[in-house]
Amino acid sequence: MAELDSLGEVISADVLVVGGGIAGLAAAITVKEKDPGLEVLVVEKATSGWAGKADRGGGILAFLTPADKPEDFVRFHVHHIGCFLEDQELLSEYAHTCNGVLDHLDAWGVKVAREKNGRWKYVKLPGLDVPWGLAGVDLDMCRRLRRHAARLGVRFLDKVALVDLLRHGDRVAGAIGFGVEDGACRLVRARATILASGSQNYRVMPMWSCGRGDGIAAAYRAGAQMRNAEFGSFVNMVHAASREVVFGAEDHMYNAKGERVSEKYRPGLQPDICAMAAVGWYREHLEGNGPVRVKSEENLLQIGSEILFSTDLVWERPAAIAFWSRLWEKAGAAESGSVASMPEVVPGFIGEQSPVRVDHDMATSLPGLYAVGDVSYSGSAWTGAVPSPPGRIRGTGLMNAVWSARKGALSAAGYAAEAGELPRVDRAHAAALKEGIFAPARREGAGVTALEVVREVQGAMTPVRYSNWKSEARMREALGMVLEAKGKLHALKAADPHDLARCNEARSMALCAEMFYRASLERKESRGWFVREDFPERDDANWLKWIVIREKDGEMAVSTEDIPLEGYPIKP
Amino acid sequence: MNAISIDTDRCDGCKACVKACFVNVLRWDEAGRRPVVAHAEDCVHCNLCEINCRRECITVTPDFSHLRWSAL
């Protein structure tokens, strides 16, 4: 039998972590803390410690303040956030243990803001009586985590895109991919593999651009189950001119007649944006009442002229201030043409599909494969009927990333320690994967560019009428567009290794979009983030179910699973 | 497309900008010991290359006009 290394450079580790953002780094550190003897390798498409979304976000952690009770958090979540689609056992565990994340980050060298008396410095969302508060963390957290991980002996391999999972029978035995600069094939053999590669964001919104669904697609192709894929249509309201986020815009929207329309679509104050804010924007346009503007002075997330998340009036965070002020200074130039006090807003499609199914140990349905952070936020189901972070609670993104990473890492470390020899890799399977991965690089003559496919998928995802204000007919139309894009994947042509990575991303985006619409067509009701014009009511009689997707004989098989509410404390 | 300019005379080759780019727009040129703008079309103006350049020799000029997805 030909040797594996005839396919490319073979690297071995006890635990392979795919993705060097906050979840991957937290997982790598936790494996080393649990069992320093285990070899841990973090592989990242960009550079570990700089990659991912964490250091380009709000830098906030939703935690339970001394005044908040875990039971109240669970009850609020089930009734108002996840709408009974939660795995209540895992949600309860999250509520009781998530605060430990702040201690871990602190111990790992991340700057979590404290009061003079040593307690976490937090704020409550203005005007809202909700059972959590927001702690602040500076936006250099991933760099600090990488330094800490390196001190513990974690190894790093940057600028390598891992595309598919290697197998030994049913067991995951590592991953295969290539250098995004040198184009060389690399195979990583591992006793346990942790996916920490983020959600699918279709590279629409700039700061979410790194979430391109590679890990989701790899897990799907390897046969892993997906769950809650229909919730991946997150949007935030953004400036029409610069497309930068207007935090809190949804609560003070006005139509062209000067009517305040927020409450019409979004009754009562809510902890975060809901799909109805975008739907309201769309319907106002449909009725000839566009454009929609916001009245900045009514923004509850604003302190004076500054937004809560990006001011040093609340937390001292030099890296965050440097990032946000530079971003907004440049965006401000583009926005200067709009009415400063009432800028026009549009929905900025983000997506945040995160459907890799995991159990309470963050183990996927494939032996040897774990999934943590945004890649499995919805798939873990503690979150219910919402897209991944913020998932209608601002600050759960970072919290879930570290919380789930610790759980998954402890499970994976145990698995790797007990797994014995490195699993052998099925060479014929690896060779077939390599063939598929490099096909766009070998293509001669005319071909399709990755960006062409990406634009087509984006066209099926960004319009509110397709992905958020859903109907059977419109979703079939959008799915048709996705399938048309999918039909071009065989003709993808890559100009260089960087472009080869884009080809894989195009493939991942087409797959995730198809999954989104197939799952969405199945759910015939409205619940939480999920809104259908043709089924506007929540249907507890028929839809207290999870929608599960997996590949079967080359097709996308969709099935449902009853939520075991009889064993849960909170019932509809 | 965003424009990224690098003053390679001022640059001291610390590589911080290449590391900071989370979408692999910048690439390290081993022969010239300097960063190069390899894929400007993928730049999303996070500005972290610019912010983290200790010699202040990188400028990112965003082009917001290319962000025109349709929400309708």
XYZ file of C-alpha atoms in Angstrom:
644
model
C 0.000 0.000 0.000
C 1.335 3.412 -0.929
C 2.358 5.555 2.015
C 0.236 8.444 3.201
C 3.127 10.876 2.843
C 3.097 10.423 -0.906
C -0.020 12.638 -0.791
C 1.624 15.488 1.101
C 3.358 16.439 4.322
C 2.016 14.344 7.195
C 1.908 15.927 10.661
C 0.770 14.147 13.821
C -0.796 15.363 17.054
C -2.786 13.883 19.894
C -5.382 16.627 19.592
C -5.903 18.661 16.428
C -7.726 21.982 16.831
C -9.100 23.413 13.578
C -9.304 27.193 13.912
C -7.175 29.659 15.892
C -9.846 32.069 17.108
C -11.075 32.355 20.683
C -12.773 28.931 20.854
C -9.847 27.079 19.306
C -7.308 28.770 21.567
C -9.433 28.188 24.685
C -9.787 24.521 23.692
C -6.048 24.109 23.090
C -5.213 25.679 26.463
C -7.762 23.511 28.252
C -6.400 20.271 26.752
C -2.905 21.236 27.933
C -4.171 22.143 31.403
C -5.970 18.821 31.682
C -3.151 16.668 30.314
C 0.180 18.444 29.655
C 1.556 15.303 28.029
C -0.813 15.534 25.077
C 0.538 17.095 21.877
C -1.852 19.836 20.757
C -1.717 21.422 17.317
C -3.812 24.444 16.286
C -4.186 24.850 12.519
C -5.452 28.173 11.209
C -6.156 29.504 7.714
C -4.908 32.986 8.689
C -2.829 33.496 11.870
C -3.843 32.026 15.233
C -4.398 34.742 17.776
C -5.418 37.234 15.101
C -8.030 35.107 13.374
C -11.762 34.847 13.970
C -14.346 37.381 15.014
C -13.701 37.824 18.738
C -11.267 40.722 18.461
C -13.508 42.596 16.016
C -16.701 42.616 18.041
C -18.293 44.251 21.038
C -15.926 42.652 23.548
C -18.750 41.898 25.937
C -19.527 38.820 28.003
C -23.076 38.177 29.222
C -22.791 36.693 32.700
C -24.929 36.284 35.788
C -24.273 39.141 38.191
C -24.560 38.594 41.965
C -28.199 39.717 41.654
C -29.067 37.160 38.934
C -30.187 33.601 39.575
C -29.449 30.759 37.103
C -33.063 29.587 37.355
C -34.310 33.040 36.292
C -31.888 33.077 33.368
C -33.143 29.656 32.220
C -36.793 30.683 32.535
C -36.262 33.956 30.684
C -34.301 32.178 27.974
C -36.911 29.477 27.383
C -39.815 31.922 27.267
C -38.260 34.861 25.400
C -35.097 33.791 23.559
C -35.042 30.154 22.466
C -38.852 29.687 22.676
C -38.875 26.079 23.949
C -36.474 24.783 21.336
C -33.686 24.601 23.895
C -32.013 21.508 25.260
C -32.986 22.629 28.755
C -30.479 20.358 30.493
C -27.572 21.945 28.652
C -29.061 25.433 29.046
C -29.294 24.877 32.793
C -25.678 23.701 32.918
C -24.678 26.806 30.954
C -26.555 29.084 33.354
C -24.942 27.493 36.401
C -21.373 27.370 35.072
C -20.870 30.125 32.478
C -19.495 32.611 35.034
C -16.408 30.405 35.356
C -15.414 31.643 31.892
C -14.475 35.042 33.355
C -12.125 33.397 35.863
C -10.517 31.253 33.182
C -9.960 34.168 30.812
C -8.478 36.167 33.668
C -6.141 33.313 34.617
C -5.056 32.963 30.987
C -3.938 36.597 30.823
C -6.975 38.190 29.164
C -7.985 41.606 30.470
C -11.496 41.359 31.878
C -12.463 44.704 33.398
C -12.688 44.855 37.203
C -13.918 47.359 39.764
C -11.466 48.749 42.310
C -12.760 46.163 44.804
C -11.781 43.363 42.427
C -15.283 42.440 41.260
C -16.082 42.228 37.555
C -17.081 45.606 36.227
C -20.394 45.180 34.495
C -23.382 47.038 33.153
C -27.019 46.053 32.837
C -28.704 46.689 29.504
C -30.306 50.117 29.784
C -34.081 50.071 30.237
C -34.322 46.296 30.435
C -34.999 44.071 33.419
C -33.153 40.918 32.385
C -31.332 38.364 34.555
C -27.792 38.999 33.340
C -25.191 41.751 33.024
C -22.409 42.538 30.599
C -18.734 42.353 31.511
C -16.156 43.966 29.259
C -13.049 42.419 27.772
C -10.403 44.088 25.633
C -10.084 43.249 21.964
C -6.614 41.769 22.214
C -7.932 38.669 23.946
C -6.941 36.213 21.210
C -3.356 37.443 21.028
C -3.096 36.978 24.782
C -4.607 33.499 24.549
C -2.134 32.508 21.841
C 0.786 33.652 23.975
C -0.548 31.671 26.928
C -1.149 28.591 24.779
C 2.397 28.775 23.378
C 3.787 28.937 26.926
C 1.906 25.704 27.699
C 3.496 24.002 24.696
C 0.663 24.206 22.167
C 2.012 24.067 18.585
C 0.694 26.271 15.789
C 0.439 25.854 12.055
C -0.726 29.082 10.391
C -1.778 29.832 6.807
C -3.098 26.315 6.290
C -6.722 25.676 5.314
C -8.027 22.312 6.452
C -10.805 21.297 4.097
C -11.889 17.726 4.793
C -11.779 15.226 7.620
C -9.630 12.111 7.404
C -11.179 8.866 8.505
C -10.392 5.467 9.847
C -13.632 3.589 9.333
C -16.317 5.687 11.037
C -13.817 7.443 13.254
C -12.378 10.860 12.425
C -8.588 10.538 12.214
C -7.518 14.135 11.476
C -7.885 16.463 8.517
C -6.481 17.268 5.090
C -5.936 20.648 3.454
C -3.299 22.902 1.950
C -1.149 25.951 2.546
C -2.954 29.089 1.419
C 0.386 30.613 0.399
C 2.452 27.645 -0.806
C -0.401 25.464 -2.057
C 1.214 22.336 -0.589
C -1.021 19.497 0.586
C -0.920 18.748 4.308
C -2.424 15.892 6.268
C -2.791 16.052 10.027
C -3.275 12.759 11.825
C -4.838 13.051 15.271
C -6.352 10.937 18.012
C -9.067 13.567 18.555
C -10.104 16.530 16.385
C -11.796 19.679 17.669
C -13.568 21.883 15.126
C -13.432 25.530 16.182
C -13.776 27.098 12.768
C -16.698 29.450 13.320
C -20.096 29.977 11.769
C -21.245 30.609 8.215
C -21.537 34.322 7.436
C -21.319 34.213 3.624
C -18.626 36.958 3.690
C -21.250 39.685 3.399
C -20.568 41.901 6.417
C -16.919 42.968 6.683
C -16.108 42.188 10.312
C -17.850 38.807 10.157
C -16.047 37.977 6.936
C -13.912 35.160 8.300
C -16.859 32.854 9.055
C -17.119 31.005 5.792
C -18.447 27.654 6.961
C -15.461 25.476 6.035
C -15.757 23.417 9.212
C -19.511 23.008 8.889
C -19.090 21.745 5.337
C -16.228 19.418 6.285
C -18.294 17.879 9.075
C -21.330 17.512 6.811
C -19.343 15.825 4.050
C -17.872 13.415 6.609
C -21.419 12.426 7.605
C -21.948 14.460 10.788
C -25.463 15.437 11.803
C -26.584 19.068 11.650
C -29.320 20.607 13.796
C -31.134 23.984 13.811
C -29.712 25.007 10.423
C -32.860 27.053 9.722
C -31.903 29.755 12.215
C -28.850 30.962 10.316
C -30.153 34.271 9.007
C -28.943 36.804 11.539
C -29.048 40.464 10.526
C -28.023 43.692 12.190
C -29.191 47.126 11.148
C -26.337 49.032 9.506
C -25.658 52.495 8.102
C -26.847 52.613 4.492
C -23.760 54.586 3.519
C -20.913 52.759 5.241
C -22.624 49.467 6.119
C -21.184 49.692 9.612
C -23.364 48.361 12.423
C -25.690 50.778 14.224
C -25.932 49.046 17.596
C -29.404 49.392 19.035
C -30.906 50.805 15.811
C -33.896 48.472 15.922
C -35.497 50.287 18.859
C -35.690 53.737 17.260
C -36.552 53.293 13.596
C -38.643 55.873 11.731
C -40.220 55.617 8.283
C -40.230 58.356 5.626
C -43.525 59.728 6.984
C -41.776 60.421 10.259
C -43.675 57.664 12.074
C -41.800 55.701 14.708
C -42.149 52.115 13.491
C -40.026 50.097 15.925
C -42.889 49.166 18.256
C -45.166 48.254 15.349
C -42.985 45.272 14.518
C -41.142 44.788 17.754
C -43.490 45.294 20.692
C -41.807 45.978 24.013
C -38.134 46.303 24.713
C -36.085 43.273 23.813
C -32.542 42.349 24.790
C -31.236 42.297 21.236
C -32.240 42.585 17.613
C -35.003 40.227 16.438
C -35.865 39.182 12.900
C -38.942 41.439 13.008
C -36.768 44.578 12.941
C -35.534 43.607 9.468
C -38.997 42.439 8.464
C -40.401 45.811 9.564
C -37.760 47.625 7.521
C -38.726 45.514 4.495
C -42.471 46.044 4.897
C -42.112 49.793 5.263
C -40.217 49.817 1.965
C -42.837 47.586 0.379
C -45.583 50.004 1.416
C -43.694 52.959 -0.049
C -42.630 54.280 3.356
C -38.895 53.948 2.846
C -36.188 54.836 3.517
C -36.062 53.904 7.184
C -33.967 56.085 9.446
C -32.948 56.007 13.079
C -33.038 58.807 15.616
C -29.635 58.527 17.243
C -30.510 60.464 20.398
C -33.113 57.815 21.287
C -30.580 54.973 21.175
C -30.625 53.195 24.516
C -27.197 51.724 23.904
C -25.709 55.157 23.626
C -24.037 57.035 26.486
C -23.828 60.678 25.481
C -22.634 60.471 21.919
C -20.855 57.174 22.404
C -22.019 53.590 21.985
C -21.841 51.456 25.110
C -19.603 48.809 23.546
C -17.014 51.137 22.119
C -16.483 53.795 24.746
C -13.994 53.908 27.595
C -16.658 55.524 29.764
C -17.630 52.005 30.890
C -14.536 49.837 30.638
C -10.904 50.752 30.107
C -10.094 48.865 26.919
C -7.302 50.433 24.843
C -7.282 47.829 22.040
C -11.069 48.043 21.639
C -11.044 51.822 21.547
C -8.232 51.838 18.963
C -10.165 49.403 16.779
C -13.593 51.033 16.979
C -12.449 54.612 16.756
C -10.395 53.922 13.610
C -13.268 52.024 12.030
C -15.859 54.674 12.795
C -13.592 57.560 11.923
C -13.277 56.195 8.380
C -16.931 55.179 8.145
C -17.914 58.658 9.320
C -16.440 60.164 6.186
C -18.707 57.970 4.056
C -21.724 58.739 6.215
C -21.293 62.496 6.196
C -23.659 62.845 3.234
C -26.542 61.375 5.254
C -28.504 63.344 7.827
C -26.202 62.988 10.808
C -28.886 62.842 13.481
C -31.163 60.549 11.463
C -29.034 58.273 9.281
C -30.653 55.801 6.936
C -30.320 52.147 7.950
C -30.549 48.889 6.025
C -30.442 45.284 7.229
C -26.921 43.939 7.083
C -27.076 40.223 6.526
C -24.731 38.288 8.780
C -26.084 34.736 8.814
C -24.353 33.090 11.766
C -25.427 29.599 10.779
C -23.855 27.222 13.298
C -25.498 23.825 12.918
C -22.917 21.141 13.746
C -24.773 18.902 16.160
C -23.052 18.157 19.453
C -24.068 16.359 22.628
C -23.467 17.546 26.198
C -19.748 16.728 25.829
C -19.518 18.814 22.621
C -18.996 15.528 20.773
C -20.406 15.433 17.244
C -22.179 12.387 15.860
C -18.812 11.164 14.490
C -16.416 9.380 16.894
C -13.264 11.412 17.521
C -14.755 14.724 16.341
C -15.727 17.554 18.696
C -17.149 20.962 17.775
C -16.924 24.119 19.911
C -17.677 27.817 19.651
C -19.689 29.268 16.813
C -19.491 26.174 14.616
C -21.911 24.356 16.949
C -23.769 27.185 18.737
C -27.166 26.278 17.264
C -26.226 22.638 16.826
C -25.701 22.281 20.583
C -29.340 23.361 21.046
C -28.880 24.991 24.465
C -29.646 28.178 22.592
C -33.007 27.217 21.031
C -34.649 29.076 18.150
C -31.916 31.648 17.511
C -28.908 32.102 15.244
C -25.468 31.928 16.785
C -24.046 34.859 18.722
C -25.403 37.201 19.727
C -28.366 34.848 19.494
C -30.615 37.587 20.871
C -28.484 37.975 23.993
C -25.575 40.274 23.311
C -22.468 38.856 24.893
C -23.224 35.131 24.609
C -20.846 34.721 21.674
C -17.598 35.023 23.585
C -19.144 33.322 26.590
C -20.312 30.282 24.626
C -17.029 30.119 22.720
C -14.978 29.642 25.878
C -17.608 27.691 27.812
C -18.143 25.142 25.026
C -14.402 25.044 24.225
C -13.615 24.006 27.781
C -16.271 21.299 27.751
C -15.238 19.999 24.339
C -11.535 20.106 25.178
C -11.979 18.122 28.377
C -13.960 15.495 26.450
C -11.469 15.400 23.583
C -8.488 15.174 25.955
C -10.071 12.174 27.670
C -10.839 10.562 24.330
C -7.315 11.163 22.990
C -5.710 9.796 26.156
C -7.728 6.595 25.940
C -7.561 6.214 22.170
C -4.311 4.255 22.092
C -2.341 4.333 18.846
C -2.841 7.107 16.333
C -5.704 5.946 14.125
C -4.584 4.735 10.732
C -5.830 6.878 7.887
C -7.703 5.310 5.000
C -5.273 6.262 2.220
C -7.669 5.705 -0.687
C -10.192 7.969 1.016
C -7.516 10.596 1.682
C -6.397 10.436 -1.954
C -9.971 10.957 -3.151
C -10.341 13.952 -0.816
C -7.106 15.438 -2.122
C -8.315 14.973 -5.684
C -11.487 16.942 -4.915
C -9.723 19.669 -2.945
C -7.212 20.419 -5.695
C -9.566 20.028 -8.668
C -10.053 23.806 -9.175
C -6.264 24.292 -9.223
C -5.823 21.693 -11.977
C -8.656 22.921 -14.188
C -7.564 24.111 -17.626
C -9.430 26.308 -20.064
C -12.509 28.301 -19.115
C -13.857 27.974 -15.608
C -16.033 29.650 -13.021
C -14.479 31.930 -10.413
C -15.133 31.415 -6.721
C -16.365 34.982 -6.330
C -18.941 34.414 -9.074
C -20.458 31.535 -7.089
C -20.193 33.478 -3.828
C -22.113 36.447 -5.304
C -24.877 34.134 -6.480
C -25.212 32.519 -3.049
C -25.205 35.967 -1.427
C -28.006 36.989 -3.780
C -30.119 34.162 -2.396
C -29.333 34.984 1.243
C -29.189 38.769 1.748
C -32.711 39.835 0.667
C -35.026 40.011 3.681
C -37.863 38.546 1.625
C -35.935 35.297 1.186
C -34.057 34.616 4.387
C -36.000 36.467 7.087
C -39.556 37.231 5.905
C -39.984 33.725 4.586
C -42.650 32.069 2.456
C -42.813 28.743 0.653
C -42.737 30.340 -2.811
C -39.922 32.801 -2.042
C -37.805 30.152 -0.337
C -38.247 27.824 -3.318
C -37.079 30.671 -5.546
C -34.026 31.276 -3.337
C -33.257 27.552 -3.110
C -33.387 27.430 -6.906
C -30.755 30.176 -7.027
C -28.584 28.278 -4.565
C -28.879 25.056 -6.552
C -27.954 26.924 -9.708
C -24.811 28.194 -7.968
C -24.158 24.667 -6.678
C -24.361 23.407 -10.259
C -21.348 25.558 -11.143
C -19.069 24.202 -8.424
C -17.690 21.443 -10.663
C -16.315 24.155 -12.998
C -14.546 26.221 -10.308
C -11.113 27.354 -11.340
C -8.447 28.644 -8.968
C -5.718 31.060 -10.036
C -3.485 30.452 -6.996
C -3.577 28.786 -3.544
C -5.386 31.781 -2.009
C -8.013 31.444 -4.711
C -8.189 27.697 -4.081
C -9.206 28.541 -0.506
C -11.897 30.822 -1.919
C -13.138 27.945 -4.096
C -13.559 25.782 -1.016
C -15.356 28.641 0.717
C -17.716 28.974 -2.251
C -18.452 25.267 -1.945
C -19.095 25.650 1.798
C -21.389 28.637 1.241
C -23.498 26.862 -1.376
C -23.826 23.881 0.954
C -24.809 25.964 3.993
C -27.328 28.002 1.991
C -28.932 24.820 0.673
C -29.084 23.447 4.201
C -30.652 26.686 5.432
C -33.451 26.645 2.860
C -34.154 22.907 3.065
C -34.497 23.129 6.849
C -36.502 26.373 6.619
C -38.962 24.885 4.132
C -39.542 22.044 6.591
C -40.444 24.260 9.576
C -44.025 25.385 8.935
C -44.476 27.888 11.766
C -42.864 31.015 13.206
C -40.739 30.754 16.367
C -38.014 32.890 17.920
C -35.771 34.212 15.169
C -37.637 32.157 12.551
C -40.416 34.128 10.818
C -42.707 32.931 8.021
C -45.311 35.099 6.337
C -47.339 32.014 5.384
C -47.182 30.430 8.873
C -47.097 33.448 11.181
C -47.980 31.677 14.440
C -45.970 29.492 16.772
C -47.287 25.928 16.459
C -46.538 23.991 19.653
C -48.823 21.136 18.595
C -46.650 20.238 15.618
C -43.312 22.002 15.859
C -41.735 21.356 19.212
C -39.168 19.574 17.097
C -35.565 19.863 16.018
C -34.823 19.626 12.335
C -31.870 17.363 11.676
C -29.903 17.216 8.440
C -27.269 14.781 7.276
C -25.869 13.500 4.050
C -27.373 10.223 2.878
C -26.336 8.618 -0.398
C -25.142 11.962 -1.734
C -28.420 13.727 -0.893
C -29.344 16.132 1.894
C -31.657 14.113 4.150
C -33.972 16.209 6.340
C -35.728 14.680 9.354
C -37.331 15.856 12.587
C -36.875 14.848 16.191
C -39.291 15.517 19.050
C -37.828 17.693 21.785
C -37.916 15.641 25.027
C -39.989 18.227 26.876
C -41.473 15.618 29.236
C -38.127 15.520 31.029
C -37.622 19.294 31.089
C -38.654 21.562 33.969
C -40.216 24.316 31.861
C -43.103 23.366 29.593
C -45.118 25.452 27.115
C -12.006 47.934 -3.809
C -10.192 49.097 -0.672
C -6.748 50.562 -1.224
C -3.843 49.515 0.988
C -0.560 51.339 0.732
C 2.667 50.301 2.437
C 5.643 52.601 2.779
C 8.274 49.882 2.396
C 11.122 52.315 3.081
C 9.774 53.068 6.540
C 8.758 49.432 7.183
C 11.161 47.506 9.448
C 9.859 44.070 8.472
C 8.274 43.109 11.822
C 5.467 41.107 10.097
C 2.802 42.386 12.517
C 0.579 43.461 9.630
C 0.748 40.070 7.910
C -0.231 38.355 11.157
C -2.968 40.870 11.865
C -4.745 40.327 8.558
C -7.505 37.801 9.259
C -8.446 37.415 5.596
C -4.942 36.873 4.156
C -4.841 40.066 2.093
C -1.232 40.745 3.080
C 1.560 38.330 2.336
C 5.135 38.149 3.490
C 7.725 38.448 0.734
C 10.615 36.367 2.016
C 13.064 37.622 -0.615
C 12.354 41.326 -0.112
C 11.745 40.942 3.683
C 8.679 43.148 3.341
C 4.882 42.664 3.333
C 3.077 42.823 0.008
C -0.574 43.502 -0.771
C -1.475 40.199 -2.422
C -5.279 40.185 -2.424
C -6.636 43.692 -1.938
C -10.015 42.552 -3.270
C -10.540 40.577 -0.042
C -9.752 43.476 2.325
C -12.612 44.306 4.709
C -10.970 47.408 6.248
C -10.749 46.110 9.802
C -7.667 48.382 9.900
C -5.782 46.084 12.253
C -2.713 46.041 9.976
C -2.673 49.838 10.111
C -3.315 50.045 13.862
C -0.645 47.466 14.719
C 2.084 48.896 12.516
C 4.606 50.365 14.980
C 6.249 52.431 12.222
C 2.858 53.727 11.006
C 3.653 52.898 7.417
C 0.378 51.257 6.335
C -2.730 53.121 5.213
C -6.041 51.423 4.472
C -8.478 53.519 2.457
C -11.897 51.874 2.517
C -14.140 51.885 -0.514
C -17.614 51.636 0.959
C -19.227 51.644 -2.462
C -18.403 47.965 -3.005
C -20.580 47.018 -0.019
C -23.887 47.110 -1.841
C -25.717 43.898 -1.148
C -29.428 43.989 -1.673
C -31.663 43.606 1.356
C -34.865 44.181 -0.608
